[in-house]
PDB file of C-alpha atoms in Angstrom:
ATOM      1  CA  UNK K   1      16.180  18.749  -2.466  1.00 94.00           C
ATOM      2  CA  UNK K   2      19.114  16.374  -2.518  1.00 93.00           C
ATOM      3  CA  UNK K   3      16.237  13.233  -2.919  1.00 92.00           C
ATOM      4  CA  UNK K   4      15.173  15.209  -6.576  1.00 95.00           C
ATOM      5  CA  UNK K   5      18.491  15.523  -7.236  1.00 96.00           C
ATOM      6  CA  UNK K   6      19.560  12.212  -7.327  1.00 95.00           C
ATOM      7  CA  UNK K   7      16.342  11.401  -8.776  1.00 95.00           C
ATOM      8  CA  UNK K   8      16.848  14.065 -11.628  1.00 96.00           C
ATOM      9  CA  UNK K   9      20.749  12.884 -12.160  1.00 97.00           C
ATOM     10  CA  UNK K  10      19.277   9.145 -12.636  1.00 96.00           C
ATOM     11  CA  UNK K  11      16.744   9.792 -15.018  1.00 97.00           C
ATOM     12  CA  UNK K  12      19.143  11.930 -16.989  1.00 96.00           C
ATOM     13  CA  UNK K  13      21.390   9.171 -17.284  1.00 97.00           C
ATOM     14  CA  UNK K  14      18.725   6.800 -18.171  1.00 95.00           C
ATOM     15  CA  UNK K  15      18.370   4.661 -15.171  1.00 95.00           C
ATOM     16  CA  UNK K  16      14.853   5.469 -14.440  1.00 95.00           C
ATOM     17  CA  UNK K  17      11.826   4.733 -17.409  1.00 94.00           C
ATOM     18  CA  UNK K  18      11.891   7.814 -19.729  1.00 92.00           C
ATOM     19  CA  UNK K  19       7.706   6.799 -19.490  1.00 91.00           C
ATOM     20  CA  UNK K  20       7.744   6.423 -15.952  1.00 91.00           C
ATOM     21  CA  UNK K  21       5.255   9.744 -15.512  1.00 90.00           C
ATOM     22  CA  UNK K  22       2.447   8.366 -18.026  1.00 91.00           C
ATOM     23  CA  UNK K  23       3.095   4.252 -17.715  1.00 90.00           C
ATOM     24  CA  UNK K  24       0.465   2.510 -16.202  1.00 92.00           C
ATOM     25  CA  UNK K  25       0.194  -0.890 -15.079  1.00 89.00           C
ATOM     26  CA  UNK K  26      -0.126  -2.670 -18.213  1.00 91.00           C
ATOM     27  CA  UNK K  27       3.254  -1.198 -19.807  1.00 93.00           C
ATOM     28  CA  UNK K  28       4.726  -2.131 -16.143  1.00 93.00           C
ATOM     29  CA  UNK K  29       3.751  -5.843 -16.679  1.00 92.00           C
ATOM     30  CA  UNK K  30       5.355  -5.270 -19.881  1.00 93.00           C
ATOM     31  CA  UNK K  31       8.316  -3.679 -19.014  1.00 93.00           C
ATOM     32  CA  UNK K  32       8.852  -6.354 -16.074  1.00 93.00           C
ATOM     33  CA  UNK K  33       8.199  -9.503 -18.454  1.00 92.00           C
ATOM     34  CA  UNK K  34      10.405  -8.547 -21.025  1.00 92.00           C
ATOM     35  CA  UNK K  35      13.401  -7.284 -18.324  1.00 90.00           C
ATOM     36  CA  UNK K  36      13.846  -4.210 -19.447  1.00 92.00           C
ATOM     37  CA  UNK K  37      12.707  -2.734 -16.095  1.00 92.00           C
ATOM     38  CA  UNK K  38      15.166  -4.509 -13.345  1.00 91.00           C
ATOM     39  CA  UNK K  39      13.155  -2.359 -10.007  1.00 94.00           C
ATOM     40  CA  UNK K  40      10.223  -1.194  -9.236  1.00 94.00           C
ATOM     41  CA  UNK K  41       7.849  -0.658  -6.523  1.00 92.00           C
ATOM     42  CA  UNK K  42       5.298  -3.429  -5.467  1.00 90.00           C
ATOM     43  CA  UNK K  43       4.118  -5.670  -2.852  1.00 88.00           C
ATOM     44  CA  UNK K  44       4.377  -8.952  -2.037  1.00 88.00           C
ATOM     45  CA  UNK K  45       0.662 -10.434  -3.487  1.00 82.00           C
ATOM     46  CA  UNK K  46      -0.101  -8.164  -6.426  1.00 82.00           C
ATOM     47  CA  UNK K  47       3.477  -7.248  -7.027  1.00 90.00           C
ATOM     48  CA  UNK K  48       6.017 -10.526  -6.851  1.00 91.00           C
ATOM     49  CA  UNK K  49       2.745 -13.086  -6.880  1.00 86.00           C
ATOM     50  CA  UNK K  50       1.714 -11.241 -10.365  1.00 86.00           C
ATOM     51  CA  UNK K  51       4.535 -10.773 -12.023  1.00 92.00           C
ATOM     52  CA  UNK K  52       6.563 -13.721 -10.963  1.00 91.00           C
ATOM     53  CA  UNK K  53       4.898 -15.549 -13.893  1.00 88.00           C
ATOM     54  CA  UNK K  54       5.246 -12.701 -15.982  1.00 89.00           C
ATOM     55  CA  UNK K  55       9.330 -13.078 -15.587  1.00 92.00           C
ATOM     56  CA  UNK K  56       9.514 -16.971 -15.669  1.00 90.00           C
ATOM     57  CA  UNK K  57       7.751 -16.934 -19.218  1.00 89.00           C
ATOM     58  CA  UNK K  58      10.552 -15.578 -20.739  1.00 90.00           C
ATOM     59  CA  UNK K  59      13.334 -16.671 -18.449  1.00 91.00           C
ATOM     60  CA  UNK K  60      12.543 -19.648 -16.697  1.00 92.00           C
ATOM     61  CA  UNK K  61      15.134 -19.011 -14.649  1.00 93.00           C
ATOM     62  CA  UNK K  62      14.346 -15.415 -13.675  1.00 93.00           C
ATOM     63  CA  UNK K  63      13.344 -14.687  -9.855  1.00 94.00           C
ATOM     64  CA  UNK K  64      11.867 -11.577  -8.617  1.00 94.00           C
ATOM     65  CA  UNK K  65      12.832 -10.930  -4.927  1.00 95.00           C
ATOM     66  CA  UNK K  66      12.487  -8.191  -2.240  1.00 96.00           C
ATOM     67  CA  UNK K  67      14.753  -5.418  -2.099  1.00 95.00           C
ATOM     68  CA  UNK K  68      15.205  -3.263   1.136  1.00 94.00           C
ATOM     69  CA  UNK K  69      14.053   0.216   1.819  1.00 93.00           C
ATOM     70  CA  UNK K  70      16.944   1.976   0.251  1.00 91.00           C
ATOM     71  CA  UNK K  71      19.093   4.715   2.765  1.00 92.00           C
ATOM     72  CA  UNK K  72      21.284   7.253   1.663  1.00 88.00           C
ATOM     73  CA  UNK K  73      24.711   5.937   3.152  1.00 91.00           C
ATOM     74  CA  UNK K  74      25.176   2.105   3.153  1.00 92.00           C
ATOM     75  CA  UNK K  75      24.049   0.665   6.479  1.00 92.00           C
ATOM     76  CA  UNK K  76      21.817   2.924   7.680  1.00 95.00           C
ATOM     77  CA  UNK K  77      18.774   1.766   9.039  1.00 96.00           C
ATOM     78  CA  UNK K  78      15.345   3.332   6.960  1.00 95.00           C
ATOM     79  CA  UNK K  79      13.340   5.222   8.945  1.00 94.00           C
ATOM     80  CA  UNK K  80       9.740   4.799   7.219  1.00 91.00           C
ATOM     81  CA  UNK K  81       8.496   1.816   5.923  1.00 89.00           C
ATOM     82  CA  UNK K  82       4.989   0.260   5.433  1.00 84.00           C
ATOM     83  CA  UNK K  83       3.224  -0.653   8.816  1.00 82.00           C
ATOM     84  CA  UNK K  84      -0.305  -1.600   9.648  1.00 78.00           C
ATOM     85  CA  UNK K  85      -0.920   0.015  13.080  1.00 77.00           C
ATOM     86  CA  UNK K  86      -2.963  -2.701  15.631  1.00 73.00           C
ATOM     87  CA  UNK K  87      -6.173  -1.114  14.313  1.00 72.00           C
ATOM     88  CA  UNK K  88      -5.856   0.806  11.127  1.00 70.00           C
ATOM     89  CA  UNK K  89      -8.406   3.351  10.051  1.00 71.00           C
ATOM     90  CA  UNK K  90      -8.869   1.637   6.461  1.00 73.00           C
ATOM     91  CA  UNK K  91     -11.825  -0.428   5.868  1.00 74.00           C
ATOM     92  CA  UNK K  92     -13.541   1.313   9.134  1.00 81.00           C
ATOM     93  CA  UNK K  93     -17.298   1.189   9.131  1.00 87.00           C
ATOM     94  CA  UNK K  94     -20.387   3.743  10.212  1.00 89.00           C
ATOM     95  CA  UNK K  95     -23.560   3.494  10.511  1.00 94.00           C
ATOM     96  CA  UNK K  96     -25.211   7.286  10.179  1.00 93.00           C
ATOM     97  CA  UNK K  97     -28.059   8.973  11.775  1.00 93.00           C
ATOM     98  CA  UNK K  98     -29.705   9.272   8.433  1.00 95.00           C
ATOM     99  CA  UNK K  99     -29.674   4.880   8.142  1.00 95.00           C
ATOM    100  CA  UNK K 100     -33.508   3.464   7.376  1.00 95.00           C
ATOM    101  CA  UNK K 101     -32.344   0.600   8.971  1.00 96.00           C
ATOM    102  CA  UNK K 102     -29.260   0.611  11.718  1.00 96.00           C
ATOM    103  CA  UNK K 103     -30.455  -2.824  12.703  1.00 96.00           C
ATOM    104  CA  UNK K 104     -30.554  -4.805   9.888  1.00 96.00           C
ATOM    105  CA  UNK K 105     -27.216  -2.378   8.809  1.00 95.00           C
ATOM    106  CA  UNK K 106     -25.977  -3.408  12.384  1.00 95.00           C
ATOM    107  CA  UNK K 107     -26.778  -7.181  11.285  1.00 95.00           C
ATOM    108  CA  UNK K 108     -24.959  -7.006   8.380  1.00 92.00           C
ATOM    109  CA  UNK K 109     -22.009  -5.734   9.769  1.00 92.00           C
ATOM    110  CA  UNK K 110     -21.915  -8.290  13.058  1.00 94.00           C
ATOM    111  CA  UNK K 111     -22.367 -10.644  10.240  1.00 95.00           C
ATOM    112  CA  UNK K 112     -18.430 -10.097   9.492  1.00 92.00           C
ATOM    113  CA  UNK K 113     -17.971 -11.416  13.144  1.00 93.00           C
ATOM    114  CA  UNK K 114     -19.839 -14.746  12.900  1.00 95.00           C
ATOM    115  CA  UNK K 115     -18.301 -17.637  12.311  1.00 95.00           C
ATOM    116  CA  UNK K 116     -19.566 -18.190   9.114  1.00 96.00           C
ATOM    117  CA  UNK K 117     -19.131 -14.205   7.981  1.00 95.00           C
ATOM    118  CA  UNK K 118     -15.524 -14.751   8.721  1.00 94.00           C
ATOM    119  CA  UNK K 119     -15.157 -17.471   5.965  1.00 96.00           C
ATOM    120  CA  UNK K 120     -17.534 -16.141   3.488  1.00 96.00           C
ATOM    121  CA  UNK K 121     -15.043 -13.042   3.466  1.00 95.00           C
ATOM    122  CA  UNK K 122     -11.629 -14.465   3.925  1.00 96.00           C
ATOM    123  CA  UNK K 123     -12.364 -17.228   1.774  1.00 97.00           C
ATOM    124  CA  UNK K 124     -15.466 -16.426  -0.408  1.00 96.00           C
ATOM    125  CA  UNK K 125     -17.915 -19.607  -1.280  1.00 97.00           C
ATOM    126  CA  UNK K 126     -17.619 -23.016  -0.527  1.00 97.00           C
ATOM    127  CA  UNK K 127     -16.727 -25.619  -3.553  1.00 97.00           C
ATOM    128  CA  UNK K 128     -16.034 -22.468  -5.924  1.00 97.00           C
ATOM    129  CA  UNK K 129     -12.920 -20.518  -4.096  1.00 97.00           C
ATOM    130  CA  UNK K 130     -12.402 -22.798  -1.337  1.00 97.00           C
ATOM    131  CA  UNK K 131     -12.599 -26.285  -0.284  1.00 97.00           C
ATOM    132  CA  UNK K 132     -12.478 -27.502   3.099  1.00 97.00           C
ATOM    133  CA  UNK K 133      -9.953 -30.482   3.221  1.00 96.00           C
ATOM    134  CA  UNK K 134      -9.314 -31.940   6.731  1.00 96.00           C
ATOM    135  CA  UNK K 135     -10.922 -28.612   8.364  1.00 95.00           C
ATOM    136  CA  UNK K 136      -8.225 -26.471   6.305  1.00 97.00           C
ATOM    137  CA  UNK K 137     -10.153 -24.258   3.831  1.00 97.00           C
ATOM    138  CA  UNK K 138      -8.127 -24.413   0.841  1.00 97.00           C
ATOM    139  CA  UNK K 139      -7.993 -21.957  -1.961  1.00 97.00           C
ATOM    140  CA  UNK K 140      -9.345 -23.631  -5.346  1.00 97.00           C
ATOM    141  CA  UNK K 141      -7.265 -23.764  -8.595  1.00 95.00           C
ATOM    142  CA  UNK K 142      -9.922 -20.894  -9.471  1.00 96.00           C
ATOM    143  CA  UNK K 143      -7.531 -18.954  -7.348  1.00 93.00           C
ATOM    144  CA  UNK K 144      -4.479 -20.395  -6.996  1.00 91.00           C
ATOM    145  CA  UNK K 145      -3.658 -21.475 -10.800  1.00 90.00           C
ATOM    146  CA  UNK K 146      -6.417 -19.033 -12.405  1.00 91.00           C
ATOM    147  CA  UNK K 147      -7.460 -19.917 -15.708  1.00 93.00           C
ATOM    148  CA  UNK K 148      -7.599 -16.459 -17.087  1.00 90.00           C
ATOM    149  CA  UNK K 149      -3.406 -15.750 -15.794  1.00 82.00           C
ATOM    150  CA  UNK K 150      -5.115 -13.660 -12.977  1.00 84.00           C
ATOM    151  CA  UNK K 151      -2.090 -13.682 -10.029  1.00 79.00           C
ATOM    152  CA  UNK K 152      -3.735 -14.914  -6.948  1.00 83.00           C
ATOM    153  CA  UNK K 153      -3.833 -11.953  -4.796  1.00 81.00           C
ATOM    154  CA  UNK K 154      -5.664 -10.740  -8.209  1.00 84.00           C
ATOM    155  CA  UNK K 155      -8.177 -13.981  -8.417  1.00 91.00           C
ATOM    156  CA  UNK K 156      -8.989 -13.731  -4.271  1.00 91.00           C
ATOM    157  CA  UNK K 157      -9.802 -10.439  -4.613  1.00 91.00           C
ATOM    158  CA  UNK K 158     -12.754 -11.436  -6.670  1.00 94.00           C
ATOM    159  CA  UNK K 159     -14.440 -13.905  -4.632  1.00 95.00           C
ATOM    160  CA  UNK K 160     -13.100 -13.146  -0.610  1.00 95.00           C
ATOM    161  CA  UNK K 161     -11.948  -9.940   0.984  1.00 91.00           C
ATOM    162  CA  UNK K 162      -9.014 -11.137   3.025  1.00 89.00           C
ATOM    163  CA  UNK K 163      -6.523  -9.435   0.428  1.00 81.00           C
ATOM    164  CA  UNK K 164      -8.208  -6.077   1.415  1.00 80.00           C
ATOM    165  CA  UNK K 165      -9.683  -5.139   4.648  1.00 80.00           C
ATOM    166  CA  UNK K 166     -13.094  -4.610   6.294  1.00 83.00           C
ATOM    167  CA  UNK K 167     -15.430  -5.552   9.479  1.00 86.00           C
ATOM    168  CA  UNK K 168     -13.948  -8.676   9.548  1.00 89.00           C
ATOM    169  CA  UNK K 169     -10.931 -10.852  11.047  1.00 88.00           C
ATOM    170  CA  UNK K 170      -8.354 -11.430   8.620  1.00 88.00           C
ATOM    171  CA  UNK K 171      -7.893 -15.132   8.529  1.00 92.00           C
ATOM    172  CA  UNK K 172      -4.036 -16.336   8.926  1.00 90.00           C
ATOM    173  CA  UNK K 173      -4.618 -19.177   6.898  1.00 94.00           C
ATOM    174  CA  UNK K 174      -6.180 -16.363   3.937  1.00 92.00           C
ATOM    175  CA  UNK K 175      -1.608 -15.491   4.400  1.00 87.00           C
ATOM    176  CA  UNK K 176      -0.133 -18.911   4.296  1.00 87.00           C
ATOM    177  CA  UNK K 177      -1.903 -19.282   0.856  1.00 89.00           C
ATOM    178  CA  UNK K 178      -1.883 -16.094  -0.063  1.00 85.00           C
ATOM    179  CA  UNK K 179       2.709 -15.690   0.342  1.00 85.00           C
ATOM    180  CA  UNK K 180       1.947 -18.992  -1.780  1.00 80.00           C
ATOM    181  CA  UNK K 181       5.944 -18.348  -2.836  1.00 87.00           C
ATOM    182  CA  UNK K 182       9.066 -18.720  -0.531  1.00 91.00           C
ATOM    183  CA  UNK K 183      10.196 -14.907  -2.128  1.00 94.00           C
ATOM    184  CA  UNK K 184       6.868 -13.491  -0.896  1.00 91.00           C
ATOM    185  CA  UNK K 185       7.654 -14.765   2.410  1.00 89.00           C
ATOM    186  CA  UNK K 186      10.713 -13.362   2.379  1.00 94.00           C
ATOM    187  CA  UNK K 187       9.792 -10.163   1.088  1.00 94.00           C
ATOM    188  CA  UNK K 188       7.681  -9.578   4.537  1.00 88.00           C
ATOM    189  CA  UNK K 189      10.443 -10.591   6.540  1.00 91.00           C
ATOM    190  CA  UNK K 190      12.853  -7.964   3.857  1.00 95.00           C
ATOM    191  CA  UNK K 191      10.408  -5.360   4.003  1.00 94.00           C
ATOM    192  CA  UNK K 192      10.110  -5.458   8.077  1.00 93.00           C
ATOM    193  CA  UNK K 193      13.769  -3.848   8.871  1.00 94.00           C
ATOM    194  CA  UNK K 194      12.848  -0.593   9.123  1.00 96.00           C
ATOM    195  CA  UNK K 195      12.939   2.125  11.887  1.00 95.00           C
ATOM    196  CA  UNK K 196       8.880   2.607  11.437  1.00 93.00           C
ATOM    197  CA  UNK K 197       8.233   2.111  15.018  1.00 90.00           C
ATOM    198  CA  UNK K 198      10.290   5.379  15.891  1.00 92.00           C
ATOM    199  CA  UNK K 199       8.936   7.618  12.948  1.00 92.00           C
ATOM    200  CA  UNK K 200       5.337   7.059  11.756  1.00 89.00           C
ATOM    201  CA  UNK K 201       2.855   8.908  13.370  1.00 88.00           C
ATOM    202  CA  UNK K 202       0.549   7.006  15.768  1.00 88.00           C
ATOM    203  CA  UNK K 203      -3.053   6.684  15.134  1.00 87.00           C
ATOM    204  CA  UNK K 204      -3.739  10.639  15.888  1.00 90.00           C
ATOM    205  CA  UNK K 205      -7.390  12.218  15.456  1.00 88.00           C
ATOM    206  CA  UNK K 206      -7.576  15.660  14.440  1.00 92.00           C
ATOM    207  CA  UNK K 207     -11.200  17.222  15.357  1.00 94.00           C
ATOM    208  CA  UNK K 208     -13.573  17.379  12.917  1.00 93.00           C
ATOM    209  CA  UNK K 209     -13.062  20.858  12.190  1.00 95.00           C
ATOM    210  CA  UNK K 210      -9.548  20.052  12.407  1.00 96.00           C
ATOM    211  CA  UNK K 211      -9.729  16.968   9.669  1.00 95.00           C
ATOM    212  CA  UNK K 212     -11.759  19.072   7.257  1.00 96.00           C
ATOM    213  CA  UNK K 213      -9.336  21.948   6.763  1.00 97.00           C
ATOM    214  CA  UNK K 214      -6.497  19.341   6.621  1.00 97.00           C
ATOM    215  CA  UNK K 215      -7.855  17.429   3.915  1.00 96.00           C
ATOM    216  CA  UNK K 216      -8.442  21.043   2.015  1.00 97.00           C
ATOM    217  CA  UNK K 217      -4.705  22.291   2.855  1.00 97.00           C
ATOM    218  CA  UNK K 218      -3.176  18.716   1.518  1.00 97.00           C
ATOM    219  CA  UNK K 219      -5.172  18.639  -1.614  1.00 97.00           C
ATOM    220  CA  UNK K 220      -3.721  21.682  -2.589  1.00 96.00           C
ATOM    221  CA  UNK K 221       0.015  20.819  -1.318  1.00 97.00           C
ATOM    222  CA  UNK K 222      -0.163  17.005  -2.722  1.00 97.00           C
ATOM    223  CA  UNK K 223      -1.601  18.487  -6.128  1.00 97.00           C
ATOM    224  CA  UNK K 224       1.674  20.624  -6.053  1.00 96.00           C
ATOM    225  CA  UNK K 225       4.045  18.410  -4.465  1.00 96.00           C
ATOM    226  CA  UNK K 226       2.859  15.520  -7.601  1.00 95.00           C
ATOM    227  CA  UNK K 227       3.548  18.446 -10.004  1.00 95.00           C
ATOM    228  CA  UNK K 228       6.604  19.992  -9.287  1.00 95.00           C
ATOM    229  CA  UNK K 229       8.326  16.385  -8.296  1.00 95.00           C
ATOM    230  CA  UNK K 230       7.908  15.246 -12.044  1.00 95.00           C
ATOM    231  CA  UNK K 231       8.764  18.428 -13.173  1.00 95.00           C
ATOM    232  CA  UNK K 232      11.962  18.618 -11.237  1.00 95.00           C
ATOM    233  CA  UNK K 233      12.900  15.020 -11.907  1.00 96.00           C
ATOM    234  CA  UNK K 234      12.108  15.301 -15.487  1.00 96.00           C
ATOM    235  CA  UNK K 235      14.011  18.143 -16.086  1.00 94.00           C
ATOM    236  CA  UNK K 236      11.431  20.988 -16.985  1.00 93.00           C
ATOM    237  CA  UNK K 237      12.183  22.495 -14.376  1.00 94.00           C
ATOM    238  CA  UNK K 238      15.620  23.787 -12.686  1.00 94.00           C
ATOM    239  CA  UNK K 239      16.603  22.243  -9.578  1.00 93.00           C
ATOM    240  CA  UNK K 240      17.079  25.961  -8.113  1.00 91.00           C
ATOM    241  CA  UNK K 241      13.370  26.310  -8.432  1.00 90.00           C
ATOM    242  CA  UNK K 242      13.147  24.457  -5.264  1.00 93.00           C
ATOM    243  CA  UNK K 243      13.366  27.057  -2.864  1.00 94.00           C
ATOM    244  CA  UNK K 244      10.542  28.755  -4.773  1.00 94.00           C
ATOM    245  CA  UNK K 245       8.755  25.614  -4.792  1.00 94.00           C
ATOM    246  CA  UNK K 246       8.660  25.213  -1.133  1.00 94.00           C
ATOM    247  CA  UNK K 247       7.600  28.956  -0.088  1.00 96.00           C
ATOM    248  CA  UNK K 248       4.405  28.120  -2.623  1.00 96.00           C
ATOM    249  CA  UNK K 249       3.767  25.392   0.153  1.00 95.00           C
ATOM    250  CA  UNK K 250       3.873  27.502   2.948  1.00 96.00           C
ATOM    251  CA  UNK K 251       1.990  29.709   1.125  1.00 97.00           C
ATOM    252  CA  UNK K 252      -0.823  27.167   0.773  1.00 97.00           C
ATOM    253  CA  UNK K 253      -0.789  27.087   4.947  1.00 96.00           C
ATOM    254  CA  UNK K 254       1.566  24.261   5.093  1.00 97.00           C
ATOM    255  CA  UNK K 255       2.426  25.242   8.917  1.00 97.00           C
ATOM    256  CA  UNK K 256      -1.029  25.534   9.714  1.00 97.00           C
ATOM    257  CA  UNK K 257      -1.344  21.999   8.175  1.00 97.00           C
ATOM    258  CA  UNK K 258       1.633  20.941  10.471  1.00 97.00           C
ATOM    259  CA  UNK K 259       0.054  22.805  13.823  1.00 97.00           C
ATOM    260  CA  UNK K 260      -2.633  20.230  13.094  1.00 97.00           C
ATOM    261  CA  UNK K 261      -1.037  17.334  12.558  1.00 97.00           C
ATOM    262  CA  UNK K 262       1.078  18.529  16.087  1.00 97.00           C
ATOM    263  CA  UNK K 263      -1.813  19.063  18.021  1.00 96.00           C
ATOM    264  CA  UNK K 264      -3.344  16.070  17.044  1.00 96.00           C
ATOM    265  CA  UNK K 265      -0.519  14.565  18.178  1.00 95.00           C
ATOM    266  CA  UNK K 266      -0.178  16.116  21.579  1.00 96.00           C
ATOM    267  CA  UNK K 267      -3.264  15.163  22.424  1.00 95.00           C
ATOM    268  CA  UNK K 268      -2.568  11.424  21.897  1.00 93.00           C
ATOM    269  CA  UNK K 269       0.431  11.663  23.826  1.00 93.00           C
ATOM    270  CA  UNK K 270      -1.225  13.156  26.681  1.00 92.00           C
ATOM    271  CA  UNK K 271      -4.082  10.176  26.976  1.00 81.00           C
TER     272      UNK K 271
END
């Protein structure tokens, strides 16, 4: 409640985009080029590699850099911030029951493993993404300095996969090309003081059964949550609705949502 009220007092007073419910990303590149929006949210490849040009074009002198998770009271340390667990569920692969061909599927997939799978996906194809100088594959000015103004965490992601994830290994030399800027590197580093060890949940596994009415009872509270955020931040609707807003979540089985998550949880803990 106090989070949508700050947000709410900001946007009254004009310090967050009057546009920012319907803006998409074009408008952001727009906003950001001309400087009329001074923060935002991004990352460090498709957020300062993109729009770093976008800034300099009109100021030369004009540097995007990294702020820090804000906190409430200056000096605290932010509990949440974004962390790739040691193995991640994104970009996971299976092979069902139902597959005409689990061995050539299987093949395809080791493929990722090999030698040359690993290049082909961190670095796409030889003499048109990459070259190899001195054993180093090297990013092409395809990629680097696109000729179409494509950023290149935009470019790479048309011709390798490193920017993105899958049954591969994610190449470290894919990064030291890819943080091409000394502010990208710097962003990590920013971006990396965070209390996220402590507070996100583990990798937990709900059952089956579990995961399926999970996904249902989110739908419905994210659908709601999305809503009544803008609504309350925008102003259509009082701040006092919150209360009301909340019991409509538990109404939608947000404990039993929670007794999932918990038990999902125990159950890690106790392995």
């Amino acid at each position: 409640k106090e989070y949508l009220s700050l947000f709410r007092d900001w946007y009254q007073k004009g310090l967050i985009d009057k546009n920012v419910a319907t803006a998409d990303s074009k408008a952001l590149d727009s906003s950001i080029a001309s400087g009329a929006t001074g923060a935002t949210i991004g990352n460090a490849g498709g957020g300062i590699g993109k729009w770093q040009p976008l800034v300099e074009a009109n100021n030369p002198e004009a540097v995007l850099v990294a702020a820090p998770y804000p906190v409430l009271k200056h000096g605290d340390m932010p509990k949440f911030g974004q962390k790739s667990m040691a193995y991640a569920s994104e970009g996971t692969v299976a092979i069902t029951t139902a597959a005409k061909n689990p061995e050539l599927a299987v093949r395809m997939l080791d493929y990722g493993y090999s030698e040359e799978g690993r290049m082909f996906f961190n670095f796409g194809t030889e003499g048109v993404s990459y070259n190899l100088e001195d054993g180093y594959p090297k990013y092409t000015d395809l990629l680097m300095k696109n000729p179409d103004k494509l950023a290149p965490a935009q470019a790479i992601s048309m011709y390798a996969r490193a920017s993105y994830n899958g049954p591969f290994i994610q190449d470290k030399r894919y990064a030291e090309q890819f943080f091409a800027l000394q502010t990208q590197r710097d962003a990590v580093t920013t971006w990396q003081k965070t209390d996220a060890n402590k507070y996100n949940l583990p990798p937990i596994t709900p059952t089956p059964e579990e995961s399926s009415e999970f996904a249902t009872i989110m739908n419905d509270i994210n659908t709601l949550v999305d809503e009544m955020t803008l609504k309350i931040i925008l102003g259509s609707e009082p701040l006092d609705q919150f209360e009301s807003y909340v019991a409509k979540m538990k109404s939608l089985n947000l404990d039993r949502a929670i007794a999932i998550q918990t038990a999902a949880l125990e159950r890690y803990n106790s392995r």
